[in-house]
Coordinates of C-alpha atoms in Angstrom, one line a residue:
X51 CA 0.0 0.0 0.0
X52 CA 2.9 2.4 0.6
X53 CA 3.5 2.3 -3.2
X54 CA 0.1 3.8 -4.0
X55 CA -1.7 7.1 -3.5
X56 CA -5.1 5.7 -2.7
X57 CA -6.2 2.7 -0.7
X58 CA -9.7 1.4 -0.9
X59 CA -11.0 -1.2 1.6
X60 CA -14.2 -2.4 3.2
X61 CA -15.3 -2.3 6.9
X62 CA -15.0 -6.1 7.1
X63 CA -11.4 -6.1 5.7
X64 CA -10.4 -3.2 7.9
X65 CA -11.5 -5.0 11.0
X66 CA -9.4 -8.0 10.1
X67 CA -6.3 -6.0 9.0
X68 CA -6.4 -3.2 11.6
X69 CA -3.0 -4.2 13.2
X70 CA -1.3 -3.7 9.8
X71 CA -2.3 0.0 9.8
X72 CA -0.4 0.9 13.0
X73 CA 2.5 2.6 11.2
X74 CA 0.4 4.2 8.4
X75 CA -0.3 8.0 8.4
X76 CA -2.9 9.0 5.8
X77 CA -3.6 12.6 4.7
X78 CA -7.3 11.9 4.1
X79 CA -9.6 9.2 5.5
X80 CA -13.0 9.1 3.8
X81 CA -15.7 6.8 5.3
X82 CA -18.6 6.0 2.9
X83 CA -22.0 4.9 4.2
X84 CA -21.0 6.3 7.6
X85 CA -24.1 4.8 9.3
X86 CA -22.0 1.6 9.6
X87 CA -20.1 3.3 12.4
X88 CA -23.2 4.6 14.1
X89 CA -22.8 2.3 17.1
X90 CA -19.6 3.4 18.8
X91 CA -19.1 0.0 20.5
X92 CA -18.9 -2.0 17.4
X93 CA -15.7 -3.3 15.7
X94 CA -16.6 -1.2 12.7
X95 CA -16.5 2.0 14.6
X96 CA -13.5 1.1 16.8
X97 CA -11.3 0.0 13.9
X98 CA -12.2 3.0 11.7
X99 CA -11.3 5.4 14.5
X100 CA -7.9 3.8 15.0
X101 CA -6.7 4.9 11.6
X102 CA -4.3 7.8 11.8
X103 CA -5.3 10.6 9.3
X104 CA -4.8 14.4 9.2
X105 CA -8.3 15.0 7.7
X106 CA -11.4 12.9 8.0
X107 CA -14.7 12.9 6.0
X108 CA -17.9 10.9 6.6
X109 CA -20.4 10.4 3.8
X110 CA -23.9 9.2 4.6
X111 CA -27.5 9.6 3.5
X112 CA -28.7 8.7 7.0
X113 CA -26.6 10.3 9.8
X114 CA -29.5 9.7 12.3
X115 CA -31.4 6.5 11.7
X116 CA -32.5 5.7 15.3
X117 CA -31.1 8.0 17.9
X118 CA -28.8 11.0 18.6
X119 CA -26.2 8.5 19.8
X120 CA -25.5 7.7 16.2
X121 CA -24.7 11.3 15.4
X122 CA -22.3 11.3 18.4
X123 CA -20.5 8.3 17.1
X124 CA -19.9 9.8 13.6
X125 CA -18.6 13.0 15.2
X126 CA -16.4 11.0 17.5
X127 CA -14.8 9.8 14.3
X128 CA -14.6 13.2 12.6
X129 CA -13.7 15.4 15.5
X130 CA -13.0 13.4 18.7
X131 CA -14.1 15.3 21.8
X132 CA -16.1 18.0 20.1
X133 CA -19.3 16.7 21.6
X134 CA -17.7 15.5 24.8
X135 CA -17.8 12.0 26.2
X136 CA -20.9 10.0 25.3
X137 CA -22.1 9.9 28.9
X138 CA -22.0 13.7 29.0
X139 CA -23.5 14.0 25.5
X140 CA -26.4 11.7 26.5
X141 CA -27.3 13.8 29.5
X142 CA -26.8 17.2 27.9
X143 CA -28.4 16.6 24.5
X144 CA -29.9 13.1 23.9
X145 CA -32.1 13.0 27.1
X146 CA -32.7 16.7 27.2
X147 CA -33.9 16.9 23.5
X148 CA -35.7 13.6 23.1
X149 CA -37.3 13.3 26.6
X150 CA -37.3 16.9 27.8
X151 CA -38.1 18.6 24.5
X152 CA -35.4 21.1 25.4
X153 CA -35.3 23.7 22.6
X154 CA -32.2 25.4 24.1
X155 CA -30.3 22.1 24.0
X156 CA -31.5 21.5 20.4
X157 CA -30.3 24.8 19.2
X158 CA -27.0 24.5 21.0
X159 CA -26.4 21.1 19.3
X160 CA -27.3 22.5 15.9
X161 CA -24.8 25.3 16.3
X162 CA -22.1 22.9 17.3
X163 CA -22.5 20.5 14.3
X164 CA -23.6 22.8 11.5
X165 CA -20.2 24.2 10.6
X166 CA -19.0 20.7 9.9
X167 CA -21.9 19.6 7.7
X168 CA -22.4 19.8 4.0
X169 CA -25.9 18.7 3.2
X170 CA -27.2 18.0 -0.3
X171 CA -30.7 16.8 -1.1
X172 CA -31.4 14.8 -4.2
X173 CA -33.4 17.6 -5.7
X174 CA -30.5 20.0 -5.3
X175 CA -28.1 17.9 -7.4
X176 CA -30.2 15.9 -9.7
X177 CA -32.2 18.6 -11.5
X178 CA -33.5 16.3 -14.3
X179 CA -34.6 13.4 -12.1
X180 CA -38.3 12.5 -12.8
X181 CA -40.7 13.0 -10.0
X182 CA -41.5 10.5 -7.3
X183 CA -45.2 9.9 -6.5
X184 CA -45.8 8.3 -3.1
X185 CA -49.1 6.8 -2.1
X186 CA -50.3 4.9 1.0
X187 CA -52.6 2.1 0.1
X188 CA -54.8 0.7 2.9
X189 CA -56.1 -2.9 3.1
X190 CA -58.8 -4.1 5.5
X191 CA -58.4 -7.6 7.0
X192 CA -60.9 -10.3 6.2
X193 CA -62.7 -12.1 9.0
X194 CA -60.4 -15.0 9.6
X195 CA -57.2 -12.9 9.4
X196 CA -58.8 -10.3 11.7
X197 CA -59.7 -12.9 14.3
X198 CA -56.1 -14.3 14.4
X199 CA -54.6 -10.8 14.6
X200 CA -56.9 -9.7 17.5
X201 CA -56.2 -12.9 19.4
X202 CA -52.4 -12.5 19.1
X203 CA -52.6 -8.8 19.9
X204 CA -54.5 -9.4 23.1
X205 CA -52.0 -12.0 24.2
X206 CA -49.1 -9.5 23.7
X207 CA -51.0 -6.7 25.5
X208 CA -51.8 -8.9 28.4
X209 CA -48.2 -10.0 28.8
X210 CA -46.8 -6.5 28.3
X211 CA -49.1 -4.8 30.8
X212 CA -47.9 -7.3 33.6
X213 CA -44.3 -6.3 33.1
X214 CA -42.4 -3.4 34.8
X215 CA -40.5 -0.8 32.8
X216 CA -37.3 -2.5 33.8
X217 CA -38.5 -5.9 32.6
X218 CA -39.6 -4.3 29.3
X219 CA -36.1 -2.8 28.8
X220 CA -34.4 -6.2 29.5
X221 CA -36.7 -8.2 27.3
X222 CA -36.6 -6.1 24.1
X223 CA -35.7 -9.0 21.9
X224 CA -38.7 -11.0 23.0
X225 CA -40.9 -8.0 22.6
X226 CA -39.5 -7.4 19.1
X227 CA -40.3 -11.0 18.2
X228 CA -43.9 -10.6 19.3
X229 CA -44.3 -7.3 17.4
X230 CA -42.8 -9.1 14.3
X231 CA -45.4 -11.8 14.6
X232 CA -48.1 -9.2 14.5
X233 CA -46.6 -7.6 11.5
X234 CA -46.5 -11.0 9.8
X235 CA -50.1 -11.4 10.5
X236 CA -50.8 -8.1 8.8
X237 CA -49.1 -9.5 5.7
X238 CA -50.5 -13.0 5.6
X239 CA -51.4 -15.3 8.5
X240 CA -50.0 -18.3 6.5
X241 CA -46.5 -16.9 7.3
X242 CA -47.2 -18.1 10.8
X243 CA -49.9 -20.8 10.5
X244 CA -49.3 -23.6 8.0
X245 CA -52.9 -24.7 8.1
X246 CA -54.4 -21.2 7.5
X247 CA -56.7 -21.3 4.5
X248 CA -58.2 -17.8 4.8
X249 CA -57.4 -14.8 2.7
X250 CA -54.8 -12.0 2.9
X251 CA -56.1 -8.5 2.2
X252 CA -52.6 -7.2 1.7
X253 CA -51.6 -9.9 -0.7
X254 CA -54.6 -9.3 -2.8
X255 CA -53.9 -5.5 -2.8
X256 CA -50.3 -6.2 -3.8
X257 CA -51.3 -8.4 -6.7
X258 CA -53.8 -5.8 -7.9
X259 CA -51.1 -3.1 -7.9
X260 CA -48.7 -5.4 -9.8
X261 CA -51.4 -6.3 -12.4
X262 CA -52.1 -2.6 -13.0
X263 CA -48.4 -1.8 -13.4
X264 CA -47.8 -4.6 -15.8
X265 CA -50.8 -3.6 -17.9
X266 CA -49.4 -0.1 -18.2
X267 CA -46.1 -1.6 -19.4
X268 CA -44.1 -0.8 -16.2
X269 CA -41.6 -2.9 -14.4
X270 CA -42.1 -3.4 -10.6
X271 CA -39.8 -3.7 -7.5
X272 CA -41.5 -5.3 -4.5
X273 CA -39.8 -5.0 -1.1
X274 CA -40.6 -6.9 2.1
X275 CA -38.7 -7.6 5.3
X276 CA -40.1 -11.1 5.2
X277 CA -38.7 -13.5 2.6
X278 CA -41.6 -15.8 3.3
X279 CA -44.0 -13.0 2.1
X280 CA -41.9 -12.7 -1.0
X281 CA -42.4 -16.4 -1.5
X282 CA -46.2 -16.0 -1.2
X283 CA -46.2 -13.2 -3.8
X284 CA -44.0 -15.3 -6.1
X285 CA -46.4 -18.2 -5.9
X286 CA -49.3 -16.0 -6.8
X287 CA -47.4 -14.6 -9.7
X288 CA -46.7 -18.1 -11.0
X289 CA -50.3 -19.0 -10.9
X290 CA -50.9 -16.0 -13.2
X291 CA -47.9 -17.0 -15.4
X292 CA -46.0 -13.8 -14.5
X293 CA -42.2 -14.2 -14.5
X294 CA -40.2 -12.7 -11.6
X295 CA -36.7 -12.5 -10.1
X296 CA -36.0 -12.9 -6.3
X297 CA -33.1 -11.4 -4.4
X298 CA -32.6 -12.2 -0.7
X299 CA -29.7 -12.3 1.7
X300 CA -28.7 -15.8 0.6
X301 CA -28.3 -14.6 -3.1
X302 CA -24.6 -14.6 -4.0
X303 CA -22.9 -11.5 -5.2
X304 CA -22.4 -13.0 -8.7
X305 CA -26.1 -13.9 -8.9
X306 CA -27.1 -10.4 -7.7
X307 CA -25.2 -8.8 -10.5
X308 CA -26.6 -11.2 -13.0
X309 CA -30.2 -10.7 -11.9
X310 CA -29.8 -6.9 -12.0
X311 CA -28.4 -6.9 -15.5
X312 CA -31.1 -9.2 -16.8
X313 CA -33.9 -7.2 -15.2
X314 CA -32.5 -3.9 -16.6
X315 CA -31.6 -5.2 -20.0
X316 CA -34.2 -7.9 -20.9
X317 CA -38.0 -8.4 -20.7
X318 CA -37.8 -12.0 -19.3
X319 CA -39.2 -10.7 -16.0
X320 CA -41.1 -7.6 -15.1
X321 CA -41.3 -8.1 -11.3
X322 CA -38.3 -8.1 -9.0
X323 CA -39.0 -9.4 -5.4
X324 CA -36.4 -8.1 -3.0
X325 CA -35.8 -8.5 0.7
X326 CA -35.4 -5.0 2.3
X327 CA -32.2 -5.7 4.1
X328 CA -30.5 -7.6 1.2
X329 CA -31.5 -5.2 -1.6
X330 CA -32.1 -1.9 0.1
X331 CA -28.7 -0.5 -1.0
X332 CA -26.1 -1.1 -3.7
X333 CA -28.5 -1.9 -6.6
X334 CA -29.3 0.1 -9.7
X335 CA -32.7 -0.9 -11.0
X336 CA -33.8 2.1 -13.1
X337 CA -35.7 -0.2 -15.5
X338 CA -38.5 -0.2 -12.8
X339 CA -40.9 2.7 -12.4
X340 CA -43.1 1.2 -9.8
X341 CA -42.0 0.4 -6.2
X342 CA -44.2 -1.5 -3.7
X343 CA -43.3 -1.7 0.0
X344 CA -45.3 -4.6 1.3
X345 CA -44.7 -3.9 5.0
X346 CA -43.5 -0.8 6.8
X347 CA -40.0 -1.1 8.4
X348 CA -39.1 0.7 11.7
X349 CA -36.7 3.0 9.8
X350 CA -38.3 5.1 7.1
X351 CA -34.7 5.8 5.9
X352 CA -34.3 2.1 5.0
X353 CA -37.4 2.2 2.9
X354 CA -36.2 5.4 1.2
X355 CA -32.9 3.8 0.3
X356 CA -34.8 0.9 -1.1
X357 CA -37.0 3.2 -3.2
X358 CA -33.8 4.8 -4.5
X359 CA -32.9 1.6 -6.3
X360 CA -35.3 2.9 -9.0
X361 CA -35.5 6.7 -8.3
X362 CA -31.9 7.5 -9.1
X363 CA -29.5 8.7 -11.9
X364 CA -30.5 7.1 -15.1
X365 CA -34.3 6.9 -14.4
X366 CA -36.3 8.4 -17.3
X367 CA -39.8 7.8 -16.0
X368 CA -41.8 9.1 -13.0
X369 CA -41.5 6.6 -10.2
X370 CA -44.7 5.5 -8.3
X371 CA -44.1 4.3 -4.8
X372 CA -46.8 2.4 -2.9
X373 CA -46.7 1.8 0.8
X374 CA -49.1 -1.0 1.8
X375 CA -50.7 -0.6 5.3
X376 CA -53.2 -2.9 6.9
X377 CA -55.9 -0.8 8.5
X378 CA -56.5 -0.7 12.2
X379 CA -53.3 -2.6 13.1
X380 CA -49.8 -2.1 14.4
X381 CA -48.7 -0.9 11.0
X382 CA -50.7 2.3 11.3
X383 CA -49.2 2.9 14.7
X384 CA -45.7 2.4 13.3
X385 CA -46.4 5.1 10.8
X386 CA -47.7 7.5 13.4
X387 CA -44.7 6.9 15.7
X388 CA -42.3 7.4 12.8
X389 CA -43.9 10.8 12.2
X390 CA -43.1 11.8 15.8
X391 CA -39.5 10.5 15.6
X392 CA -39.1 12.2 12.2
X393 CA -39.6 15.6 13.8
X394 CA -36.5 15.0 16.0
X395 CA -34.2 14.0 13.2
X396 CA -35.4 16.7 10.8
X397 CA -34.8 19.3 13.5
X398 CA -31.2 18.2 13.9
X399 CA -30.1 17.1 10.4
X400 CA -33.2 16.1 8.5
X401 CA -32.6 12.4 8.6
X402 CA -35.3 9.9 9.6
X403 CA -35.8 6.7 11.5
X404 CA -37.0 4.8 14.5
X405 CA -35.8 1.7 16.3
X406 CA -37.6 -0.7 18.6
X407 CA -34.5 -0.5 20.9
X408 CA -35.3 3.2 21.5
X409 CA -38.9 2.7 22.6
X410 CA -40.1 2.6 26.2
X411 CA -43.0 0.7 27.6
X412 CA -45.5 3.4 27.1
X413 CA -44.5 3.8 23.4
X414 CA -44.8 0.1 22.8
X415 CA -48.2 0.0 24.4
X416 CA -49.2 3.0 22.2
X417 CA -48.2 1.1 19.1
X418 CA -50.4 -1.9 20.1
X419 CA -53.5 -0.2 21.4
X420 CA -56.1 1.2 19.2

């Protein structure tokens, strides 16, 4: 590396090779997708901050996905000490702003970070990008699906109300699993119950949107957190003799590249089924002009990044984005809570997001109760 002007590496390689960098002194260190160092306790963050560099830059579209702690971690890389130790930052800013709604603390934080931020919105730099039309489409559960959802919801509520705040904090993984079950029921009860023979309002809605898009000559991206839901959609497509591609976490890098090229260049498949985590970034799918988000994710930023697989440089058509929401369920509550959290991140940097880990007992109950 000493024989070259530029070294390019990945977070994974850096973690493995960090001891070899001990005697290197770089002029510039540029961290792309800086949200990967948002947790200051991870090996990603620790190894990146060990590199010796005179000047540091962090590039990210989502500097705040879940909490202000993520902003602190990025600034701890850029300018160590400017926001103080994390324990001090948490008391002075995170708790004061999030829990105390302290406008003075918010303005003080803004003043501290603004001189070091260069913010560019897509509309500022991509003047010729076609418009993005976003629509929320509501589905209403059928009788059998509704009965299963209510039964599971009541079980979760009964269990949660018996727990103390401390128990809720210590059992976040179990609670997340229960909330995930409810979200799966909103998609299709057959994701949880093998013998379920009833209908799925959301699956029917999704198929109707796909049919309409294909009739108008558009290609479609379908995103879901649940690979089992993608399987259900693929099965329905097959019954209608509609060809599709599928990309999930188990898809190899070589296969990913092949599928992307075939989707963009050929007409052999007009529907691309993609798991949100596996395909939310790093893909260029501008052949599609319709994007369907089957289920809402906790972080609106993750859905935005997924939408940007189609709404990006090279797109020639207006992009229609559909968010499917099952009415009178946890999905509506997730959207409402996202809006509340959105105000915080917009007020600091105009990012967006929410995490189950950041919710307290009252917020979780608010999500569940109608």
